[in-house]
DNA sequence: ATCCCAACGTTGGGGAGACCAACGATAACG
DNA sequence: CGTTATCGTTGGTCTCCCCAACGTTGGGAT
């Protein structure tokens, strides 16, 4: 008897279900990324750079939902491994311009495979239609609680 | 410009969406409960006791997905506020029997209102059908990653 | 032009959540 | 009997998320 069924009050509670399903989601992705020395924040930042091009650290944080202060360590890590370059912005000397490098692009593609593999494990009990519907519903929630 | 749209790679990623939507869910519930000095773990344990009756701390943990070691503090809190009573089990002296008190039952009902109010805020952008579908899909994920 | 406010990167810290290892005590089973 | 397992408890770690403050710089207001 490894685990017992949860109370009905919790099993019908969206916030509880979100937390309980975010737990294995986070675990699967983190564990996969850790095998190559990466973290979830790394993936988010590389994805934002790949899609939107060079950006300041603050802008990157807004894009990917990461706090300014946490972004520092992420850019430090990515710089140390050569995935991005950090340069002072000539037009605004408050800012750094973070740019993805060719090595960073290759790294991102490797992380894509890992992350997508984790999604397969996470969503194993769901059909293709159900997965699309889940993404759609969660997207609505995220949108609603983002900008206001 | 408070927040910008996230990269498409992330917006289509179930694990990322789960984390992003679990964040406001957790925040709404925790903030509401904090107004009455309660925590999410308190609610889970009281709900389990209400539904399944008196149980040992370890059994409570299995029911509600809380680690044994974290359960100690929860039962301490609930005992201090008179919501539960903790007594040694006469038939198995390794165990404590945790029982919900009448005051605990009233407390649970108050927490129900708070928690349900948070669900309304959380799921505001979803229709009734969509909420039911979300609960169903998340339930499948939680079930799949619980026992097996 | 000067003053005030906003934004930037950075540092430091805090709190919650989830997990893990170990211990002594007790129970169950070979 | 001896071994293995479970219980409550203590203590610790790690990640994530958030906040406050600082010096620096830019932009806007009067």
mmCIF file of C-alpha atoms (C1' of nucleotides) in Angstrom:
data_model
loop_
_atom_site.group_PDB
_atom_site.id
_atom_site.type_symbol
_atom_site.label_atom_id
_atom_site.label_comp_id
_atom_site.label_asym_id
_atom_site.label_seq_id
_atom_site.Cartn_x
_atom_site.Cartn_y
_atom_site.Cartn_z
ATOM 1 C CA UNK A 1 0.000 0.000 0.000
ATOM 2 C CA UNK A 2 2.199 2.728 -1.230
ATOM 3 C CA UNK A 3 -0.382 5.461 -1.458
ATOM 4 C CA UNK A 4 -4.060 5.790 -0.650
ATOM 5 C CA UNK A 5 -6.719 7.770 -2.411
ATOM 6 C CA UNK A 6 -7.011 11.388 -1.351
ATOM 7 C CA UNK A 7 -10.112 12.923 0.232
ATOM 8 C CA UNK A 8 -12.899 13.766 -2.215
ATOM 9 C CA UNK A 9 -12.678 17.385 -1.039
ATOM 10 C CA UNK A 10 -9.165 17.533 -2.431
ATOM 11 C CA UNK A 11 -9.709 15.383 -5.483
ATOM 12 C CA UNK A 12 -12.335 17.840 -6.719
ATOM 13 C CA UNK A 13 -10.276 20.910 -5.866
ATOM 14 C CA UNK A 14 -8.639 22.509 -8.917
ATOM 15 C CA UNK A 15 -5.912 24.242 -6.946
ATOM 16 C CA UNK A 16 -4.985 20.998 -5.212
ATOM 17 C CA UNK A 17 -5.000 19.058 -8.480
ATOM 18 C CA UNK A 18 -2.836 21.714 -10.095
ATOM 19 C CA UNK A 19 -0.284 21.431 -7.341
ATOM 20 C CA UNK A 20 -0.343 17.651 -7.338
ATOM 21 C CA UNK A 21 0.154 17.436 -11.092
ATOM 22 C CA UNK A 22 2.702 20.243 -11.211
ATOM 23 C CA UNK A 23 4.787 18.211 -8.773
ATOM 24 C CA UNK A 24 5.600 15.269 -11.107
ATOM 25 C CA UNK A 25 5.776 17.700 -14.025
ATOM 26 C CA UNK A 26 8.468 19.696 -12.300
ATOM 27 C CA UNK A 27 10.224 16.547 -11.156
ATOM 28 C CA UNK A 28 10.291 14.909 -14.564
ATOM 29 C CA UNK A 29 11.628 18.001 -16.313
ATOM 30 C CA UNK A 30 14.166 18.896 -13.631
ATOM 31 C CA UNK A 31 15.464 15.360 -13.445
ATOM 32 C CA UNK A 32 15.884 15.178 -17.197
ATOM 33 C CA UNK A 33 17.631 18.521 -17.417
ATOM 34 C CA UNK A 34 19.880 17.734 -14.496
ATOM 35 C CA UNK A 35 21.405 14.904 -16.519
ATOM 36 C CA UNK A 36 22.997 17.560 -18.742
ATOM 37 C CA UNK A 37 23.639 20.075 -15.967
ATOM 38 C CA UNK A 38 20.735 22.326 -16.898
ATOM 39 C CA UNK A 39 17.838 23.820 -14.964
ATOM 40 C CA UNK A 40 14.288 24.774 -15.879
ATOM 41 C CA UNK A 41 15.127 28.469 -15.774
ATOM 42 C CA UNK A 42 17.902 27.883 -18.286
ATOM 43 C CA UNK A 43 15.440 26.420 -20.744
ATOM 44 C CA UNK A 44 12.973 29.271 -20.312
ATOM 45 C CA UNK A 45 15.609 31.915 -20.905
ATOM 46 C CA UNK A 46 17.125 30.187 -23.918
ATOM 47 C CA UNK A 47 13.660 29.738 -25.406
ATOM 48 C CA UNK A 48 12.898 33.430 -24.940
ATOM 49 C CA UNK A 49 16.197 34.446 -26.534
ATOM 50 C CA UNK A 50 15.657 32.093 -29.438
ATOM 51 C CA UNK A 51 12.196 33.444 -30.158
ATOM 52 C CA UNK A 52 12.591 37.152 -29.452
ATOM 53 C CA UNK A 53 16.275 37.749 -30.036
ATOM 54 C CA UNK A 54 18.714 39.605 -27.773
ATOM 55 C CA UNK A 55 17.155 41.265 -24.749
ATOM 56 C CA UNK A 56 17.983 42.834 -21.420
ATOM 57 C CA UNK A 57 17.862 40.708 -18.322
ATOM 58 C CA UNK A 58 14.760 42.494 -17.053
ATOM 59 C CA UNK A 59 12.946 41.961 -20.351
ATOM 60 C CA UNK A 60 13.910 38.300 -20.302
ATOM 61 C CA UNK A 61 12.480 38.007 -16.851
ATOM 62 C CA UNK A 62 9.180 39.518 -17.905
ATOM 63 C CA UNK A 63 8.949 37.194 -20.857
ATOM 64 C CA UNK A 64 9.558 34.027 -18.930
ATOM 65 C CA UNK A 65 8.175 34.895 -15.506
ATOM 66 C CA UNK A 66 11.495 34.975 -13.702
ATOM 67 C CA UNK A 67 12.429 37.574 -11.110
ATOM 68 C CA UNK A 68 15.217 40.064 -11.920
ATOM 69 C CA UNK A 69 17.252 38.891 -8.972
ATOM 70 C CA UNK A 70 17.046 35.249 -9.995
ATOM 71 C CA UNK A 71 17.884 36.105 -13.576
ATOM 72 C CA UNK A 72 21.370 37.141 -12.536
ATOM 73 C CA UNK A 73 22.387 33.614 -11.589
ATOM 74 C CA UNK A 74 20.781 32.150 -14.699
ATOM 75 C CA UNK A 75 22.693 34.466 -17.028
ATOM 76 C CA UNK A 76 25.831 33.763 -15.017
ATOM 77 C CA UNK A 77 25.369 30.027 -15.575
ATOM 78 C CA UNK A 78 24.534 30.329 -19.274
ATOM 79 C CA UNK A 79 27.473 32.676 -19.803
ATOM 80 C CA UNK A 80 29.864 30.333 -18.020
ATOM 81 C CA UNK A 81 28.874 27.459 -20.324
ATOM 82 C CA UNK A 82 29.026 29.642 -23.415
ATOM 83 C CA UNK A 83 25.325 29.491 -24.280
ATOM 84 C CA UNK A 84 24.832 33.255 -24.115
ATOM 85 C CA UNK A 85 26.946 36.389 -24.095
ATOM 86 C CA UNK A 86 26.304 39.311 -21.758
ATOM 87 C CA UNK A 87 27.339 42.766 -22.925
ATOM 88 C CA UNK A 88 26.585 46.247 -21.684
ATOM 89 C CA UNK A 89 23.983 48.035 -23.784
ATOM 90 C CA UNK A 90 25.614 50.976 -25.568
ATOM 91 C CA UNK A 91 22.330 52.838 -25.974
ATOM 92 C CA UNK A 92 21.236 52.393 -22.351
ATOM 93 C CA UNK A 93 24.034 51.884 -19.908
ATOM 94 C CA UNK A 94 21.720 50.548 -17.224
ATOM 95 C CA UNK A 95 21.106 47.445 -19.262
ATOM 96 C CA UNK A 96 22.937 44.339 -20.331
ATOM 97 C CA UNK A 97 22.234 42.839 -23.707
ATOM 98 C CA UNK A 98 21.993 39.068 -23.495
ATOM 99 C CA UNK A 99 22.505 37.233 -26.777
ATOM 100 C CA UNK A 100 22.247 33.538 -27.528
ATOM 101 C CA UNK A 101 25.337 31.998 -29.103
ATOM 102 C CA UNK A 102 25.502 29.207 -31.702
ATOM 103 C CA UNK A 103 26.525 26.859 -28.898
ATOM 104 C CA UNK A 104 23.518 28.055 -26.934
ATOM 105 C CA UNK A 105 21.290 27.319 -29.861
ATOM 106 C CA UNK A 106 22.584 23.787 -30.086
ATOM 107 C CA UNK A 107 22.195 23.428 -26.341
ATOM 108 C CA UNK A 108 18.593 24.585 -26.593
ATOM 109 C CA UNK A 109 17.833 21.942 -29.200
ATOM 110 C CA UNK A 110 19.207 19.259 -26.900
ATOM 111 C CA UNK A 111 17.078 20.586 -24.052
ATOM 112 C CA UNK A 112 14.055 20.532 -26.336
ATOM 113 C CA UNK A 113 14.367 16.783 -26.709
ATOM 114 C CA UNK A 114 14.676 16.299 -22.964
ATOM 115 C CA UNK A 115 11.740 18.550 -22.151
ATOM 116 C CA UNK A 116 9.513 17.013 -24.803
ATOM 117 C CA UNK A 117 10.343 13.552 -23.535
ATOM 118 C CA UNK A 118 9.240 14.592 -20.077
ATOM 119 C CA UNK A 119 5.923 15.814 -21.485
ATOM 120 C CA UNK A 120 5.294 12.381 -22.917
ATOM 121 C CA UNK A 121 5.752 10.774 -19.531
ATOM 122 C CA UNK A 122 3.701 13.447 -17.821
ATOM 123 C CA UNK A 123 0.758 13.193 -20.216
ATOM 124 C CA UNK A 124 0.889 9.451 -20.757
ATOM 125 C CA UNK A 125 -2.697 8.849 -19.522
ATOM 126 C CA UNK A 126 -4.154 11.530 -21.832
ATOM 127 C CA UNK A 127 -5.198 11.210 -25.458
ATOM 128 C CA UNK A 128 -4.000 13.640 -28.096
ATOM 129 C CA UNK A 129 -7.254 15.575 -27.937
ATOM 130 C CA UNK A 130 -7.153 15.683 -24.176
ATOM 131 C CA UNK A 131 -3.617 17.035 -24.201
ATOM 132 C CA UNK A 132 -4.612 19.827 -26.540
ATOM 133 C CA UNK A 133 -7.626 20.632 -24.400
ATOM 134 C CA UNK A 134 -5.501 20.700 -21.248
ATOM 135 C CA UNK A 135 -3.056 23.107 -22.862
ATOM 136 C CA UNK A 136 -5.933 25.300 -23.970
ATOM 137 C CA UNK A 137 -7.543 25.431 -20.514
ATOM 138 C CA UNK A 138 -4.283 26.052 -18.691
ATOM 139 C CA UNK A 139 -3.423 28.766 -21.190
ATOM 140 C CA UNK A 140 -6.610 30.589 -20.302
ATOM 141 C CA UNK A 141 -5.775 30.439 -16.608
ATOM 142 C CA UNK A 142 -2.224 31.623 -17.137
ATOM 143 C CA UNK A 143 -3.351 34.486 -19.364
ATOM 144 C CA UNK A 144 -5.969 35.567 -16.889
ATOM 145 C CA UNK A 145 -3.521 35.723 -13.995
ATOM 146 C CA UNK A 146 -0.653 37.317 -15.901
ATOM 147 C CA UNK A 147 -1.421 40.792 -17.128
ATOM 148 C CA UNK A 148 -4.531 41.314 -15.055
ATOM 149 C CA UNK B 1 3.962 47.103 -19.715
ATOM 150 C CA UNK B 2 3.709 44.910 -16.693
ATOM 151 C CA UNK B 3 4.199 41.563 -18.356
ATOM 152 C CA UNK B 4 4.916 40.369 -21.874
ATOM 153 C CA UNK B 5 3.756 37.228 -23.589
ATOM 154 C CA UNK B 6 5.886 34.166 -23.005
ATOM 155 C CA UNK B 7 7.741 32.275 -25.750
ATOM 156 C CA UNK B 8 5.564 29.962 -27.832
ATOM 157 C CA UNK B 9 7.815 27.074 -26.779
ATOM 158 C CA UNK B 10 6.693 27.600 -23.193
ATOM 159 C CA UNK B 11 3.100 28.521 -23.901
ATOM 160 C CA UNK B 12 2.575 25.130 -25.550
ATOM 161 C CA UNK B 13 4.442 23.219 -22.856
ATOM 162 C CA UNK B 14 2.111 21.400 -20.447
ATOM 163 C CA UNK B 15 4.649 21.243 -17.635
ATOM 164 C CA UNK B 16 5.301 24.973 -17.879
ATOM 165 C CA UNK B 17 1.605 25.794 -17.990
ATOM 166 C CA UNK B 18 1.008 23.588 -14.981
ATOM 167 C CA UNK B 19 3.647 25.419 -13.019
ATOM 168 C CA UNK B 20 2.473 28.828 -14.123
ATOM 169 C CA UNK B 21 -1.129 28.136 -13.202
ATOM 170 C CA UNK B 22 -0.262 26.335 -9.980
ATOM 171 C CA UNK B 23 1.502 29.517 -8.886
ATOM 172 C CA UNK B 24 -1.572 31.784 -8.637
ATOM 173 C CA UNK B 25 -3.590 28.813 -7.368
ATOM 174 C CA UNK B 26 -1.197 28.324 -4.514
ATOM 175 C CA UNK B 27 -1.009 32.032 -3.875
ATOM 176 C CA UNK B 28 -4.754 32.594 -3.790
ATOM 177 C CA UNK B 29 -5.389 29.713 -1.427
ATOM 178 C CA UNK B 30 -2.445 30.436 0.863
ATOM 179 C CA UNK B 31 -3.313 34.113 1.083
ATOM 180 C CA UNK B 32 -6.916 33.365 1.949
ATOM 181 C CA UNK B 33 -6.014 30.806 4.576
ATOM 182 C CA UNK B 34 -3.390 33.056 6.105
ATOM 183 C CA UNK B 35 -6.109 35.540 7.024
ATOM 184 C CA UNK B 36 -7.329 32.981 9.585
ATOM 185 C CA UNK B 37 -3.893 31.685 10.539
ATOM 186 C CA UNK B 38 -4.195 28.484 8.521
ATOM 187 C CA UNK B 39 -2.016 26.781 5.938
ATOM 188 C CA UNK B 40 -2.749 24.517 2.972
ATOM 189 C CA UNK B 41 -1.475 21.460 4.820
ATOM 190 C CA UNK B 42 -3.944 22.158 7.622
ATOM 191 C CA UNK B 43 -6.830 22.030 5.208
ATOM 192 C CA UNK B 44 -5.664 18.797 3.614
ATOM 193 C CA UNK B 45 -5.300 17.060 6.952
ATOM 194 C CA UNK B 46 -8.635 18.268 8.309
ATOM 195 C CA UNK B 47 -10.328 17.172 5.089
ATOM 196 C CA UNK B 48 -8.785 13.711 5.368
ATOM 197 C CA UNK B 49 -9.858 13.395 8.992
ATOM 198 C CA UNK B 50 -13.375 14.532 8.189
ATOM 199 C CA UNK B 51 -13.757 12.041 5.396
ATOM 200 C CA UNK B 52 -11.938 8.984 6.730
ATOM 201 C CA UNK B 53 -12.170 9.446 10.478
ATOM 202 C CA UNK B 54 -9.354 9.158 13.031
ATOM 203 C CA UNK B 55 -6.045 7.989 11.648
ATOM 204 C CA UNK B 56 -2.367 7.773 12.428
ATOM 205 C CA UNK B 57 -0.068 10.533 11.287
ATOM 206 C CA UNK B 58 1.571 8.299 8.715
ATOM 207 C CA UNK B 59 -1.800 7.270 7.274
ATOM 208 C CA UNK B 60 -2.846 10.906 7.109
ATOM 209 C CA UNK B 61 0.308 11.682 5.204
ATOM 210 C CA UNK B 62 -0.374 8.958 2.660
ATOM 211 C CA UNK B 63 -3.916 10.169 2.162
ATOM 212 C CA UNK B 64 -3.013 13.785 1.585
ATOM 213 C CA UNK B 65 0.439 13.524 0.049
ATOM 214 C CA UNK B 66 2.329 14.990 2.975
ATOM 215 C CA UNK B 67 5.620 13.644 4.253
ATOM 216 C CA UNK B 68 5.716 12.052 7.720
ATOM 217 C CA UNK B 69 8.230 14.572 8.934
ATOM 218 C CA UNK B 70 6.149 17.536 7.797
ATOM 219 C CA UNK B 71 3.037 16.045 9.327
ATOM 220 C CA UNK B 72 4.486 16.495 12.810
ATOM 221 C CA UNK B 73 4.334 20.272 12.619
ATOM 222 C CA UNK B 74 0.860 20.224 11.095
ATOM 223 C CA UNK B 75 -0.553 18.086 13.884
ATOM 224 C CA UNK B 76 1.269 20.270 16.404
ATOM 225 C CA UNK B 77 -0.431 23.348 14.971
ATOM 226 C CA UNK B 78 -3.866 21.779 14.757
ATOM 227 C CA UNK B 79 -3.557 20.436 18.290
ATOM 228 C CA UNK B 80 -2.486 23.811 19.638
ATOM 229 C CA UNK B 81 -5.582 25.455 18.165
ATOM 230 C CA UNK B 82 -7.860 22.672 19.360
ATOM 231 C CA UNK B 83 -8.862 21.393 15.927
ATOM 232 C CA UNK B 84 -7.572 17.874 16.516
ATOM 233 C CA UNK B 85 -6.514 15.714 19.429
ATOM 234 C CA UNK B 86 -3.438 13.510 19.358
ATOM 235 C CA UNK B 87 -3.432 10.386 21.503
ATOM 236 C CA UNK B 88 -1.210 7.331 21.624
ATOM 237 C CA UNK B 89 -2.779 4.305 19.966
ATOM 238 C CA UNK B 90 -3.479 1.666 22.612
ATOM 239 C CA UNK B 91 -3.406 -1.178 20.089
ATOM 240 C CA UNK B 92 -0.161 -0.076 18.431
ATOM 241 C CA UNK B 93 2.086 1.964 20.637
ATOM 242 C CA UNK B 94 4.150 3.185 17.704
ATOM 243 C CA UNK B 95 1.239 5.226 16.458
ATOM 244 C CA UNK B 96 -0.668 8.313 17.454
ATOM 245 C CA UNK B 97 -4.364 8.473 16.783
ATOM 246 C CA UNK B 98 -5.325 11.878 15.427
ATOM 247 C CA UNK B 99 -8.991 12.776 15.820
ATOM 248 C CA UNK B 100 -10.844 15.830 14.592
ATOM 249 C CA UNK B 101 -12.685 17.777 17.307
ATOM 250 C CA UNK B 102 -16.004 19.636 17.006
ATOM 251 C CA UNK B 103 -14.022 22.865 16.930
ATOM 252 C CA UNK B 104 -11.901 21.372 14.166
ATOM 253 C CA UNK B 105 -15.008 20.507 12.216
ATOM 254 C CA UNK B 106 -16.257 24.083 12.471
ATOM 255 C CA UNK B 107 -12.814 25.316 11.499
ATOM 256 C CA UNK B 108 -12.846 23.061 8.449
ATOM 257 C CA UNK B 109 -16.154 24.512 7.314
ATOM 258 C CA UNK B 110 -14.745 28.008 7.556
ATOM 259 C CA UNK B 111 -11.711 26.907 5.532
ATOM 260 C CA UNK B 112 -14.033 25.374 2.947
ATOM 261 C CA UNK B 113 -15.495 28.779 2.238
ATOM 262 C CA UNK B 114 -12.084 30.366 1.898
ATOM 263 C CA UNK B 115 -10.754 27.625 -0.357
ATOM 264 C CA UNK B 116 -13.836 27.575 -2.560
ATOM 265 C CA UNK B 117 -13.662 31.330 -2.916
ATOM 266 C CA UNK B 118 -10.108 31.004 -4.141
ATOM 267 C CA UNK B 119 -11.223 28.470 -6.755
ATOM 268 C CA UNK B 120 -13.683 30.993 -8.141
ATOM 269 C CA UNK B 121 -10.935 33.543 -8.595
ATOM 270 C CA UNK B 122 -8.586 30.959 -10.033
ATOM 271 C CA UNK B 123 -11.059 29.588 -12.567
ATOM 272 C CA UNK B 124 -12.738 32.875 -13.426
ATOM 273 C CA UNK B 125 -11.916 32.656 -17.176
ATOM 274 C CA UNK B 126 -13.335 29.119 -17.476
ATOM 275 C CA UNK B 127 -16.937 28.051 -18.060
ATOM 276 C CA UNK B 128 -18.619 25.469 -15.865
ATOM 277 C CA UNK B 129 -18.013 22.753 -18.424
ATOM 278 C CA UNK B 130 -14.404 23.763 -18.824
ATOM 279 C CA UNK B 131 -13.844 23.624 -15.072
ATOM 280 C CA UNK B 132 -15.241 20.119 -14.926
ATOM 281 C CA UNK B 133 -13.093 19.060 -17.846
ATOM 282 C CA UNK B 134 -9.993 20.542 -16.243
ATOM 283 C CA UNK B 135 -10.652 18.658 -13.015
ATOM 284 C CA UNK B 136 -11.147 15.465 -14.978
ATOM 285 C CA UNK B 137 -7.912 15.817 -16.940
ATOM 286 C CA UNK B 138 -5.852 16.784 -13.930
ATOM 287 C CA UNK B 139 -7.345 13.886 -11.986
ATOM 288 C CA UNK B 140 -6.076 11.497 -14.628
ATOM 289 C CA UNK B 141 -2.580 12.929 -14.389
ATOM 290 C CA UNK B 142 -2.543 12.821 -10.599
ATOM 291 C CA UNK B 143 -3.813 9.245 -10.557
ATOM 292 C CA UNK B 144 -1.255 8.133 -13.085
ATOM 293 C CA UNK B 145 1.662 9.580 -11.132
ATOM 294 C CA UNK B 146 0.513 8.517 -7.691
ATOM 295 C CA UNK B 147 0.417 4.763 -7.266
ATOM 296 C CA UNK B 148 2.185 3.509 -10.306
ATOM 297 C "C1'" DA C 1 18.829 72.953 -16.929
ATOM 298 C "C1'" DT C 2 17.419 71.006 -12.740
ATOM 299 C "C1'" DC C 3 14.724 67.905 -10.058
ATOM 300 C "C1'" DC C 4 12.155 63.829 -9.423
ATOM 301 C "C1'" DC C 5 10.900 59.514 -10.534
ATOM 302 C "C1'" DA C 6 11.412 55.073 -12.962
ATOM 303 C "C1'" DA C 7 14.125 51.312 -14.562
ATOM 304 C "C1'" DC C 8 18.367 48.538 -14.527
ATOM 305 C "C1'" DG C 9 21.597 44.896 -12.517
ATOM 306 C "C1'" DT C 10 23.085 43.165 -8.324
ATOM 307 C "C1'" DT C 11 23.259 41.547 -3.516
ATOM 308 C "C1'" DG C 12 21.165 39.636 0.386
ATOM 309 C "C1'" DG C 13 17.769 37.408 2.655
ATOM 310 C "C1'" DG C 14 13.434 35.110 3.827
ATOM 311 C "C1'" DG C 15 9.676 31.714 3.713
ATOM 312 C "C1'" DA C 16 7.235 27.882 1.909
ATOM 313 C "C1'" DG C 17 7.214 23.313 -0.024
ATOM 314 C "C1'" DA C 18 8.990 18.957 -0.771
ATOM 315 C "C1'" DC C 19 12.265 15.586 0.220
ATOM 316 C "C1'" DC C 20 15.763 12.540 2.674
ATOM 317 C "C1'" DA C 21 18.523 10.317 6.439
ATOM 318 C "C1'" DA C 22 18.693 8.850 10.873
ATOM 319 C "C1'" DC C 23 17.247 7.631 15.503
ATOM 320 C "C1'" DG C 24 14.755 5.000 19.362
ATOM 321 C "C1'" DA C 25 10.638 2.546 20.120
ATOM 322 C "C1'" DT C 26 7.532 -0.835 18.798
ATOM 323 C "C1'" DA C 27 5.284 -4.422 15.942
ATOM 324 C "C1'" DA C 28 5.099 -8.250 12.799
ATOM 325 C "C1'" DC C 29 7.037 -12.115 10.718
ATOM 326 C "C1'" DG C 30 10.560 -15.610 9.486
ATOM 327 C "C1'" DC D 1 14.317 -15.708 18.940
ATOM 328 C "C1'" DG D 2 16.347 -12.546 15.280
ATOM 329 C "C1'" DT D 3 15.238 -9.864 11.395
ATOM 330 C "C1'" DT D 4 12.662 -6.671 9.047
ATOM 331 C "C1'" DA D 5 9.349 -3.023 8.850
ATOM 332 C "C1'" DT D 6 6.707 0.846 10.586
ATOM 333 C "C1'" DC D 7 5.933 4.738 13.624
ATOM 334 C "C1'" DG D 8 6.809 9.560 15.326
ATOM 335 C "C1'" DT D 9 10.353 12.775 15.610
ATOM 336 C "C1'" DT D 10 14.475 15.637 14.745
ATOM 337 C "C1'" DG D 11 17.351 17.869 11.676
ATOM 338 C "C1'" DG D 12 18.867 19.130 7.518
ATOM 339 C "C1'" DT D 13 18.917 20.309 2.438
ATOM 340 C "C1'" DC D 14 17.408 22.082 -1.942
ATOM 341 C "C1'" DT D 15 14.564 24.574 -5.104
ATOM 342 C "C1'" DC D 16 11.467 28.036 -6.056
ATOM 343 C "C1'" DC D 17 9.473 32.426 -5.506
ATOM 344 C "C1'" DC D 18 9.377 36.791 -3.715
ATOM 345 C "C1'" DC D 19 10.843 41.224 -1.538
ATOM 346 C "C1'" DA D 20 13.896 45.182 -0.055
ATOM 347 C "C1'" DA D 21 17.718 47.859 -0.812
ATOM 348 C "C1'" DC D 22 21.676 49.869 -3.124
ATOM 349 C "C1'" DG D 23 24.177 52.675 -6.685
ATOM 350 C "C1'" DT D 24 23.820 53.748 -11.553
ATOM 351 C "C1'" DT D 25 21.515 55.600 -15.380
ATOM 352 C "C1'" DG D 26 17.574 57.419 -18.310
ATOM 353 C "C1'" DG D 27 13.521 60.015 -19.123
ATOM 354 C "C1'" DG D 28 10.014 63.435 -18.117
ATOM 355 C "C1'" DA D 29 8.197 67.539 -15.701
ATOM 356 C "C1'" DT D 30 8.322 72.091 -14.514
#
